[in-house]
N, CA, C and O atoms as a Tripos MOL2 file, in Angstrom:
@<TRIPOS>MOLECULE
protein
  248   247    62     0     0
PROTEIN
NO_CHARGES

@<TRIPOS>ATOM
      1 N          61.5320   35.7800   77.7890 N.3       1 UNK1
      2 CA         62.5850   36.1400   76.7980 C.3       1 UNK1
      3 C          62.0520   36.9590   75.4980 C.2       1 UNK1
      4 O          61.8090   36.3800   74.4390 O.2       1 UNK1
      5 N          61.9100   38.2170   75.6590 N.am      2 UNK2
      6 CA         60.7570   38.5260   74.2690 C.3       2 UNK2
      7 C          62.4070   39.1580   73.2750 C.2       2 UNK2
      8 O          63.4780   39.7200   73.5060 O.2       2 UNK2
      9 N          61.4750   38.4660   71.9130 N.am      3 UNK3
     10 CA         62.7400   39.3770   71.0310 C.3       3 UNK3
     11 C          61.6830   39.7620   70.0040 C.2       3 UNK3
     12 O          60.7790   38.9960   69.6720 O.2       3 UNK3
     13 N          61.8640   41.1280   69.4640 N.am      4 UNK4
     14 CA         61.4370   41.1130   68.6570 C.3       4 UNK4
     15 C          61.6390   41.8020   67.3520 C.2       4 UNK4
     16 O          62.8270   41.5490   67.1480 O.2       4 UNK4
     17 N          61.1770   42.6150   66.1940 N.am      5 UNK5
     18 CA         62.0480   42.2910   64.8990 C.3       5 UNK5
     19 C          63.0770   43.3010   64.8370 C.2       5 UNK5
     20 O          63.9580   43.1820   63.9850 O.2       5 UNK5
     21 N          63.0800   44.4160   65.7420 N.am      6 UNK6
     22 CA         64.5190   45.2160   66.2050 C.3       6 UNK6
     23 C          65.4420   44.4880   66.1350 C.2       6 UNK6
     24 O          66.1420   44.4920   65.1220 O.2       6 UNK6
     25 N          65.7410   43.5320   67.3520 N.am      7 UNK7
     26 CA         66.1910   42.5790   67.7630 C.3       7 UNK7
     27 C          66.8730   42.1900   67.0540 C.2       7 UNK7
     28 O          68.0910   42.3190   67.1720 O.2       7 UNK7
     29 N          66.1310   41.4130   65.8040 N.am      8 UNK8
     30 CA         66.7930   40.4250   65.0540 C.3       8 UNK8
     31 C          67.5200   41.4600   63.5850 C.2       8 UNK8
     32 O          68.4390   41.2950   62.7830 O.2       8 UNK8
     33 N          66.6760   42.3390   63.8040 N.am      9 UNK9
     34 CA         67.2260   43.3360   62.8200 C.3       9 UNK9
     35 C          68.7470   43.6890   63.1270 C.2       9 UNK9
     36 O          69.7060   43.6960   62.3550 O.2       9 UNK9
     37 N          68.6950   43.9210   64.2040 N.am     10 UNK10
     38 CA         70.0070   44.8270   64.6450 C.3      10 UNK10
     39 C          71.0040   43.2680   64.8780 C.2      10 UNK10
     40 O          72.1920   43.5880   64.9090 O.2      10 UNK10
     41 N          70.8650   42.1100   65.0010 N.am     11 UNK11
     42 CA         71.6830   41.2230   65.1570 C.3      11 UNK11
     43 C          71.9930   40.7590   63.8490 C.2      11 UNK11
     44 O          73.0140   40.0810   63.7450 O.2      11 UNK11
     45 N          71.0660   41.0710   62.4490 N.am     12 UNK12
     46 CA         71.5500   40.8910   61.2690 C.3      12 UNK12
     47 C          72.6710   41.4510   60.8420 C.2      12 UNK12
     48 O          73.7360   40.8830   60.5970 O.2      12 UNK12
     49 N          72.2930   43.1000   60.7170 N.am     13 UNK13
     50 CA         73.6140   44.1490   60.6700 C.3      13 UNK13
     51 C          74.6670   44.0760   61.5100 C.2      13 UNK13
     52 O          75.7620   44.5430   61.1940 O.2      13 UNK13
     53 N          74.4280   43.4470   62.7340 N.am     14 UNK14
     54 CA         75.8100   43.2080   63.5470 C.3      14 UNK14
     55 C          76.5400   42.0280   62.5090 C.2      14 UNK14
     56 O          77.7700   42.0340   62.4510 O.2      14 UNK14
     57 N          76.0080   41.3300   61.9460 N.am     15 UNK15
     58 CA         76.7640   40.3400   61.6120 C.3      15 UNK15
     59 C          77.3070   40.9670   59.7910 C.2      15 UNK15
     60 O          78.4190   41.0080   59.2660 O.2      15 UNK15
     61 N          76.1950   41.2910   59.3790 N.am     16 UNK16
     62 CA         76.7550   41.8690   57.6080 C.3      16 UNK16
     63 C          77.6920   42.4580   57.9750 C.2      16 UNK16
     64 O          78.6540   42.2460   57.2360 O.2      16 UNK16
     65 N          77.9860   43.3880   59.1110 N.am     17 UNK17
     66 CA         79.1290   44.5850   59.6950 C.3      17 UNK17
     67 C          80.5410   43.4740   59.8990 C.2      17 UNK17
     68 O          81.6900   43.6210   59.4810 O.2      17 UNK17
     69 N          80.1250   42.6910   60.4560 N.am     18 UNK18
     70 CA         81.5120   41.6340   61.0310 C.3      18 UNK18
     71 C          81.8280   41.0270   60.3760 C.2      18 UNK18
     72 O          82.9070   40.5280   60.6920 O.2      18 UNK18
     73 N          81.1940   40.5080   58.8730 N.am     19 UNK19
     74 CA         81.2130   39.4860   57.9930 C.3      19 UNK19
     75 C          82.1920   40.9150   56.9200 C.2      19 UNK19
     76 O          83.3510   40.7120   56.5580 O.2      19 UNK19
     77 N          81.7090   41.7690   56.7010 N.am     20 UNK20
     78 CA         82.2450   42.7520   55.8450 C.3      20 UNK20
     79 C          83.4760   43.2500   56.4040 C.2      20 UNK20
     80 O          84.1790   43.7130   55.5060 O.2      20 UNK20
     81 N          84.2490   43.3710   58.0610 N.am     21 UNK21
     82 CA         85.5060   43.2770   58.4670 C.3      21 UNK21
     83 C          86.2120   42.9370   57.7210 C.2      21 UNK21
     84 O          86.9520   43.4460   56.8790 O.2      21 UNK21
     85 N          85.6350   40.7810   58.5000 N.am     22 UNK22
     86 CA         86.7700   40.1030   57.5510 C.3      22 UNK22
     87 C          86.9600   40.3010   56.4650 C.2      22 UNK22
     88 O          88.1550   40.4330   56.1990 O.2      22 UNK22
     89 N          85.9200   40.4390   55.2110 N.am     23 UNK23
     90 CA         85.8850   40.8410   53.9880 C.3      23 UNK23
     91 C          87.0860   41.6000   53.3580 C.2      23 UNK23
     92 O          87.6430   41.2040   52.3350 O.2      23 UNK23
     93 N          87.4970   42.8790   54.1380 N.am     24 UNK24
     94 CA         87.7100   43.6110   54.2330 C.3      24 UNK24
     95 C          89.1740   43.2130   54.7510 C.2      24 UNK24
     96 O          90.0380   43.5470   53.9410 O.2      24 UNK24
     97 N          89.7130   42.5210   56.0150 N.am     25 UNK25
     98 CA         90.5950   42.1790   55.8080 C.3      25 UNK25
     99 C          91.8090   41.2500   55.2290 C.2      25 UNK25
    100 O          93.0360   41.2750   55.1400 O.2      25 UNK25
    101 N          90.7050   40.4180   54.8920 N.am     26 UNK26
    102 CA         91.5570   39.7510   54.0040 C.3      26 UNK26
    103 C          91.6990   40.2150   52.6440 C.2      26 UNK26
    104 O          92.6260   39.7720   51.9670 O.2      26 UNK26
    105 N          90.6440   41.3090   52.0210 N.am     27 UNK27
    106 CA         91.6530   41.7940   50.4850 C.3      27 UNK27
    107 C          92.9080   42.7550   51.0460 C.2      27 UNK27
    108 O          93.8460   43.0000   50.2880 O.2      27 UNK27
    109 N          92.8860   43.1980   52.1820 N.am     28 UNK28
    110 CA         93.9680   44.6550   52.2240 C.3      28 UNK28
    111 C          95.0350   43.2000   52.7420 C.2      28 UNK28
    112 O          96.2100   43.2640   52.3830 O.2      28 UNK28
    113 N          94.6000   41.9810   53.5410 N.am     29 UNK29
    114 CA         95.7060   40.9460   53.5510 C.3      29 UNK29
    115 C          96.0400   39.9370   52.0380 C.2      29 UNK29
    116 O          96.9350   39.0980   51.9340 O.2      29 UNK29
    117 N          95.4660   40.1600   51.4350 N.am     30 UNK30
    118 CA         95.8070   40.1750   49.3620 C.3      30 UNK30
    119 C          97.0630   41.1310   48.8530 C.2      30 UNK30
    120 O          98.1860   40.8540   48.4330 O.2      30 UNK30
    121 N          96.2000   42.6730   49.1350 N.am     31 UNK31
    122 CA         96.8680   43.3800   48.3660 C.3      31 UNK31
    123 C          98.4440   43.5210   48.9980 C.2      31 UNK31
    124 O          99.3690   43.8790   48.2690 O.2      31 UNK31
    125 N          98.5890   43.2860   50.0500 N.am     32 UNK32
    126 CA         99.7020   43.5370   50.8760 C.3      32 UNK32
    127 C         101.0310   41.9980   50.1410 C.2      32 UNK32
    128 O         102.2220   41.9730   49.8320 O.2      32 UNK32
    129 N          99.9930   41.0740   50.1650 N.am     33 UNK33
    130 CA        101.2410   39.7260   48.9730 C.3      33 UNK33
    131 C         101.1590   39.8840   48.0040 C.2      33 UNK33
    132 O         102.1170   39.3860   47.4120 O.2      33 UNK33
    133 N         100.1010   40.6170   47.0240 N.am     34 UNK34
    134 CA        100.4050   40.8190   45.7900 C.3      34 UNK34
    135 C         101.9600   42.1290   45.7800 C.2      34 UNK34
    136 O         103.0350   42.0950   45.1820 O.2      34 UNK34
    137 N         101.3360   43.1720   46.7720 N.am     35 UNK35
    138 CA        102.7490   44.5040   46.7280 C.3      35 UNK35
    139 C         104.1780   43.7610   46.4990 C.2      35 UNK35
    140 O         104.9570   43.7740   45.5470 O.2      35 UNK35
    141 N         104.2070   43.0610   47.8510 N.am     36 UNK36
    142 CA        105.6390   41.6340   48.3050 C.3      36 UNK36
    143 C         105.6520   40.8450   47.4430 C.2      36 UNK36
    144 O         106.5030   39.9670   47.5870 O.2      36 UNK36
    145 N         104.9620   40.7770   46.4590 N.am     37 UNK37
    146 CA        105.5830   39.8790   45.0150 C.3      37 UNK37
    147 C         105.9110   40.7720   44.0420 C.2      37 UNK37
    148 O         107.0510   40.6850   43.5860 O.2      37 UNK37
    149 N         105.1100   41.6950   43.5720 N.am     38 UNK38
    150 CA        105.6640   42.8880   42.8410 C.3      38 UNK38
    151 C         106.9300   43.2570   43.6280 C.2      38 UNK38
    152 O         107.6290   43.3450   42.6180 O.2      38 UNK38
    153 N         107.4010   43.4150   44.1770 N.am     39 UNK39
    154 CA        108.4990   44.0210   44.9980 C.3      39 UNK39
    155 C         110.1280   43.4400   44.7440 C.2      39 UNK39
    156 O         111.2990   43.7800   44.5760 O.2      39 UNK39
    157 N         108.8360   41.8660   44.9050 N.am     40 UNK40
    158 CA        110.7800   40.9530   44.7610 C.3      40 UNK40
    159 C         110.5730   40.4860   43.1590 C.2      40 UNK40
    160 O         111.2750   39.5580   42.7580 O.2      40 UNK40
    161 N         109.8420   40.9690   42.4570 N.am     41 UNK41
    162 CA        110.3780   40.7070   41.0890 C.3      41 UNK41
    163 C         110.7940   42.1110   40.5100 C.2      41 UNK41
    164 O         111.3140   42.2670   39.4050 O.2      41 UNK41
    165 N         110.4670   43.2070   41.4920 N.am     42 UNK42
    166 CA        111.2950   44.6450   40.8940 C.3      42 UNK42
    167 C         112.5070   44.7030   41.5020 C.2      42 UNK42
    168 O         113.1160   45.7360   41.2240 O.2      42 UNK42
    169 N         113.0500   43.9890   42.2050 N.am     43 UNK43
    170 CA        114.0560   43.7260   43.5040 C.3      43 UNK43
    171 C         114.9340   42.7600   42.5750 C.2      43 UNK43
    172 O         116.0480   43.2320   42.3500 O.2      43 UNK43
    173 N         114.7340   41.7570   42.0990 N.am     44 UNK44
    174 CA        115.0620   40.8950   41.0960 C.3      44 UNK44
    175 C         116.0570   41.4720   40.0230 C.2      44 UNK44
    176 O         117.2750   41.6280   40.0990 O.2      44 UNK44
    177 N         114.9160   41.8250   38.6930 N.am     45 UNK45
    178 CA        115.2090   42.7310   37.9680 C.3      45 UNK45
    179 C         116.4030   43.6860   37.6420 C.2      45 UNK45
    180 O         116.9780   43.7780   36.5580 O.2      45 UNK45
    181 N         116.6830   44.4320   38.8760 N.am     46 UNK46
    182 CA        117.6760   45.4100   39.4270 C.3      46 UNK46
    183 C         118.8110   44.8520   39.6650 C.2      46 UNK46
    184 O         119.9480   45.2810   39.4700 O.2      46 UNK46
    185 N         118.3100   43.4870   40.2660 N.am     47 UNK47
    186 CA        119.8240   43.1100   40.5960 C.3      47 UNK47
    187 C         120.2570   42.1700   39.6720 C.2      47 UNK47
    188 O         121.0990   41.3170   39.9510 O.2      47 UNK47
    189 N         119.7150   42.2820   38.5640 N.am     48 UNK48
    190 CA        120.2270   41.6260   37.3110 C.3      48 UNK48
    191 C         120.7700   42.3800   36.1660 C.2      48 UNK48
    192 O         121.4520   41.7900   35.3280 O.2      48 UNK48
    193 N         120.4720   43.8750   36.0510 N.am     49 UNK49
    194 CA        120.6340   44.3670   35.4530 C.3      49 UNK49
    195 C         122.2330   44.7750   36.2690 C.2      49 UNK49
    196 O         123.3400   44.5430   35.7830 O.2      49 UNK49
    197 N         121.9720   45.3970   37.5390 N.am     50 UNK50
    198 CA        123.4210   45.6250   37.6950 C.3      50 UNK50
    199 C         124.1260   44.2950   37.7350 C.2      50 UNK50
    200 O         125.2290   44.6260   38.1680 O.2      50 UNK50
    201 N         124.1560   43.2730   37.5890 N.am     51 UNK51
    202 CA        124.7180   42.2820   37.5530 C.3      51 UNK51
    203 C         125.3970   42.2470   36.1410 C.2      51 UNK51
    204 O         126.6010   42.0120   36.0360 O.2      51 UNK51
    205 N         124.6120   42.4810   35.0810 N.am     52 UNK52
    206 CA        124.8250   42.6580   33.5720 C.3      52 UNK52
    207 C         125.9250   44.0780   33.6530 C.2      52 UNK52
    208 O         126.9450   44.1420   32.9660 O.2      52 UNK52
    209 N         125.5660   44.9760   34.4530 N.am     53 UNK53
    210 CA        126.7480   45.8950   34.2060 C.3      53 UNK53
    211 C         127.9780   45.9260   34.8840 C.2      53 UNK53
    212 O         128.9700   46.5700   34.5440 O.2      53 UNK53
    213 N         127.8250   44.9970   36.1240 N.am     54 UNK54
    214 CA        129.3540   44.4640   36.9000 C.3      54 UNK54
    215 C         129.9220   43.4950   35.7010 C.2      54 UNK54
    216 O         131.1520   43.4850   35.7370 O.2      54 UNK54
    217 N         129.4710   42.8090   34.8180 N.am     55 UNK55
    218 CA        129.6500   41.8470   33.8150 C.3      55 UNK55
    219 C         130.5020   42.7420   32.4410 C.2      55 UNK55
    220 O         131.5140   42.4800   31.7910 O.2      55 UNK55
    221 N         129.7980   43.5610   32.4230 N.am     56 UNK56
    222 CA        130.4960   45.1130   31.1470 C.3      56 UNK56
    223 C         131.4640   45.3840   31.8120 C.2      56 UNK56
    224 O         132.5510   45.1670   31.2760 O.2      56 UNK56
    225 N         131.4570   45.9320   33.1560 N.am     57 UNK57
    226 CA        132.7930   46.5760   33.4380 C.3      57 UNK57
    227 C         133.9600   45.6480   33.6340 C.2      57 UNK57
    228 O         135.0890   46.1320   33.7020 O.2      57 UNK57
    229 N         133.8540   44.9140   33.6870 N.am     58 UNK58
    230 CA        134.7720   43.3790   33.7630 C.3      58 UNK58
    231 C         135.1910   43.2970   32.4520 C.2      58 UNK58
    232 O         136.3900   43.3950   32.1890 O.2      58 UNK58
    233 N         134.0210   43.0590   31.2470 N.am     59 UNK59
    234 CA        134.8980   42.7160   30.3120 C.3      59 UNK59
    235 C         135.9810   43.5610   30.3810 C.2      59 UNK59
    236 O         137.0590   43.0400   30.6710 O.2      59 UNK59
    237 N         135.9470   44.5800   30.2090 N.am     60 UNK60
    238 CA        136.4490   45.8960   28.8970 C.3      60 UNK60
    239 C         138.0650   45.8840   29.8410 C.2      60 UNK60
    240 O         138.4630   45.6950   30.9900 O.2      60 UNK60
    241 N         138.5500   46.1890   28.6120 N.am     61 UNK61
    242 CA        140.1670   46.2260   28.7160 C.3      61 UNK61
    243 C         140.8630   46.8640   29.6830 C.2      61 UNK61
    244 O         141.1120   47.9800   29.2270 O.2      61 UNK61
    245 N         141.2380   46.7800   30.5890 N.am     62 UNK62
    246 CA        141.4340   47.5110   31.9190 C.3      62 UNK62
    247 C         143.5400   48.4540   30.8730 C.2      62 UNK62
    248 O         144.2560   49.2240   31.5140 O.2      62 UNK62
@<TRIPOS>BOND
     1     1     2 1
     2     2     3 1
     3     3     4 2
     4     3     5 am
     5     5     6 1
     6     6     7 1
     7     7     8 2
     8     7     9 am
     9     9    10 1
    10    10    11 1
    11    11    12 2
    12    11    13 am
    13    13    14 1
    14    14    15 1
    15    15    16 2
    16    15    17 am
    17    17    18 1
    18    18    19 1
    19    19    20 2
    20    19    21 am
    21    21    22 1
    22    22    23 1
    23    23    24 2
    24    23    25 am
    25    25    26 1
    26    26    27 1
    27    27    28 2
    28    27    29 am
    29    29    30 1
    30    30    31 1
    31    31    32 2
    32    31    33 am
    33    33    34 1
    34    34    35 1
    35    35    36 2
    36    35    37 am
    37    37    38 1
    38    38    39 1
    39    39    40 2
    40    39    41 am
    41    41    42 1
    42    42    43 1
    43    43    44 2
    44    43    45 am
    45    45    46 1
    46    46    47 1
    47    47    48 2
    48    47    49 am
    49    49    50 1
    50    50    51 1
    51    51    52 2
    52    51    53 am
    53    53    54 1
    54    54    55 1
    55    55    56 2
    56    55    57 am
    57    57    58 1
    58    58    59 1
    59    59    60 2
    60    59    61 am
    61    61    62 1
    62    62    63 1
    63    63    64 2
    64    63    65 am
    65    65    66 1
    66    66    67 1
    67    67    68 2
    68    67    69 am
    69    69    70 1
    70    70    71 1
    71    71    72 2
    72    71    73 am
    73    73    74 1
    74    74    75 1
    75    75    76 2
    76    75    77 am
    77    77    78 1
    78    78    79 1
    79    79    80 2
    80    79    81 am
    81    81    82 1
    82    82    83 1
    83    83    84 2
    84    83    85 am
    85    85    86 1
    86    86    87 1
    87    87    88 2
    88    87    89 am
    89    89    90 1
    90    90    91 1
    91    91    92 2
    92    91    93 am
    93    93    94 1
    94    94    95 1
    95    95    96 2
    96    95    97 am
    97    97    98 1
    98    98    99 1
    99    99   100 2
   100    99   101 am
   101   101   102 1
   102   102   103 1
   103   103   104 2
   104   103   105 am
   105   105   106 1
   106   106   107 1
   107   107   108 2
   108   107   109 am
   109   109   110 1
   110   110   111 1
   111   111   112 2
   112   111   113 am
   113   113   114 1
   114   114   115 1
   115   115   116 2
   116   115   117 am
   117   117   118 1
   118   118   119 1
   119   119   120 2
   120   119   121 am
   121   121   122 1
   122   122   123 1
   123   123   124 2
   124   123   125 am
   125   125   126 1
   126   126   127 1
   127   127   128 2
   128   127   129 am
   129   129   130 1
   130   130   131 1
   131   131   132 2
   132   131   133 am
   133   133   134 1
   134   134   135 1
   135   135   136 2
   136   135   137 am
   137   137   138 1
   138   138   139 1
   139   139   140 2
   140   139   141 am
   141   141   142 1
   142   142   143 1
   143   143   144 2
   144   143   145 am
   145   145   146 1
   146   146   147 1
   147   147   148 2
   148   147   149 am
   149   149   150 1
   150   150   151 1
   151   151   152 2
   152   151   153 am
   153   153   154 1
   154   154   155 1
   155   155   156 2
   156   155   157 am
   157   157   158 1
   158   158   159 1
   159   159   160 2
   160   159   161 am
   161   161   162 1
   162   162   163 1
   163   163   164 2
   164   163   165 am
   165   165   166 1
   166   166   167 1
   167   167   168 2
   168   167   169 am
   169   169   170 1
   170   170   171 1
   171   171   172 2
   172   171   173 am
   173   173   174 1
   174   174   175 1
   175   175   176 2
   176   175   177 am
   177   177   178 1
   178   178   179 1
   179   179   180 2
   180   179   181 am
   181   181   182 1
   182   182   183 1
   183   183   184 2
   184   183   185 am
   185   185   186 1
   186   186   187 1
   187   187   188 2
   188   187   189 am
   189   189   190 1
   190   190   191 1
   191   191   192 2
   192   191   193 am
   193   193   194 1
   194   194   195 1
   195   195   196 2
   196   195   197 am
   197   197   198 1
   198   198   199 1
   199   199   200 2
   200   199   201 am
   201   201   202 1
   202   202   203 1
   203   203   204 2
   204   203   205 am
   205   205   206 1
   206   206   207 1
   207   207   208 2
   208   207   209 am
   209   209   210 1
   210   210   211 1
   211   211   212 2
   212   211   213 am
   213   213   214 1
   214   214   215 1
   215   215   216 2
   216   215   217 am
   217   217   218 1
   218   218   219 1
   219   219   220 2
   220   219   221 am
   221   221   222 1
   222   222   223 1
   223   223   224 2
   224   223   225 am
   225   225   226 1
   226   226   227 1
   227   227   228 2
   228   227   229 am
   229   229   230 1
   230   230   231 1
   231   231   232 2
   232   231   233 am
   233   233   234 1
   234   234   235 1
   235   235   236 2
   236   235   237 am
   237   237   238 1
   238   238   239 1
   239   239   240 2
   240   239   241 am
   241   241   242 1
   242   242   243 1
   243   243   244 2
   244   243   245 am
   245   245   246 1
   246   246   247 1
   247   247   248 2
@<TRIPOS>SUBSTRUCTURE
     1 UNK1         2 RESIDUE 1 A UNK
     2 UNK2         6 RESIDUE 1 A UNK
     3 UNK3        10 RESIDUE 1 A UNK
     4 UNK4        14 RESIDUE 1 A UNK
     5 UNK5        18 RESIDUE 1 A UNK
     6 UNK6        22 RESIDUE 1 A UNK
     7 UNK7        26 RESIDUE 1 A UNK
     8 UNK8        30 RESIDUE 1 A UNK
     9 UNK9        34 RESIDUE 1 A UNK
    10 UNK10       38 RESIDUE 1 A UNK
    11 UNK11       42 RESIDUE 1 A UNK
    12 UNK12       46 RESIDUE 1 A UNK
    13 UNK13       50 RESIDUE 1 A UNK
    14 UNK14       54 RESIDUE 1 A UNK
    15 UNK15       58 RESIDUE 1 A UNK
    16 UNK16       62 RESIDUE 1 A UNK
    17 UNK17       66 RESIDUE 1 A UNK
    18 UNK18       70 RESIDUE 1 A UNK
    19 UNK19       74 RESIDUE 1 A UNK
    20 UNK20       78 RESIDUE 1 A UNK
    21 UNK21       82 RESIDUE 1 A UNK
    22 UNK22       86 RESIDUE 1 A UNK
    23 UNK23       90 RESIDUE 1 A UNK
    24 UNK24       94 RESIDUE 1 A UNK
    25 UNK25       98 RESIDUE 1 A UNK
    26 UNK26      102 RESIDUE 1 A UNK
    27 UNK27      106 RESIDUE 1 A UNK
    28 UNK28      110 RESIDUE 1 A UNK
    29 UNK29      114 RESIDUE 1 A UNK
    30 UNK30      118 RESIDUE 1 A UNK
    31 UNK31      122 RESIDUE 1 A UNK
    32 UNK32      126 RESIDUE 1 A UNK
    33 UNK33      130 RESIDUE 1 A UNK
    34 UNK34      134 RESIDUE 1 A UNK
    35 UNK35      138 RESIDUE 1 A UNK
    36 UNK36      142 RESIDUE 1 A UNK
    37 UNK37      146 RESIDUE 1 A UNK
    38 UNK38      150 RESIDUE 1 A UNK
    39 UNK39      154 RESIDUE 1 A UNK
    40 UNK40      158 RESIDUE 1 A UNK
    41 UNK41      162 RESIDUE 1 A UNK
    42 UNK42      166 RESIDUE 1 A UNK
    43 UNK43      170 RESIDUE 1 A UNK
    44 UNK44      174 RESIDUE 1 A UNK
    45 UNK45      178 RESIDUE 1 A UNK
    46 UNK46      182 RESIDUE 1 A UNK
    47 UNK47      186 RESIDUE 1 A UNK
    48 UNK48      190 RESIDUE 1 A UNK
    49 UNK49      194 RESIDUE 1 A UNK
    50 UNK50      198 RESIDUE 1 A UNK
    51 UNK51      202 RESIDUE 1 A UNK
    52 UNK52      206 RESIDUE 1 A UNK
    53 UNK53      210 RESIDUE 1 A UNK
    54 UNK54      214 RESIDUE 1 A UNK
    55 UNK55      218 RESIDUE 1 A UNK
    56 UNK56      222 RESIDUE 1 A UNK
    57 UNK57      226 RESIDUE 1 A UNK
    58 UNK58      230 RESIDUE 1 A UNK
    59 UNK59      234 RESIDUE 1 A UNK
    60 UNK60      238 RESIDUE 1 A UNK
    61 UNK61      242 RESIDUE 1 A UNK
    62 UNK62      246 RESIDUE 1 A UNK
C-alpha cells in the first residue's frame, strides 16, 4: 500500500471538515435550546401580566 502526501492531506482535510460539521451542529443545538429558554421566559411574563389583568377585572365593582 502506497501512501503519499496527497492522501495524508486529504485525510486531514476530511477530518477537519467532519469536526467542523460536529461543532456547527452543537452550536445550532445550543442556539435552539437558548431560544426555547427565552421563549419560556417570555411566555411566563405574558401569563403573569394576563393574571394581573384578570385579578384587576375581578376586583372592580360590578
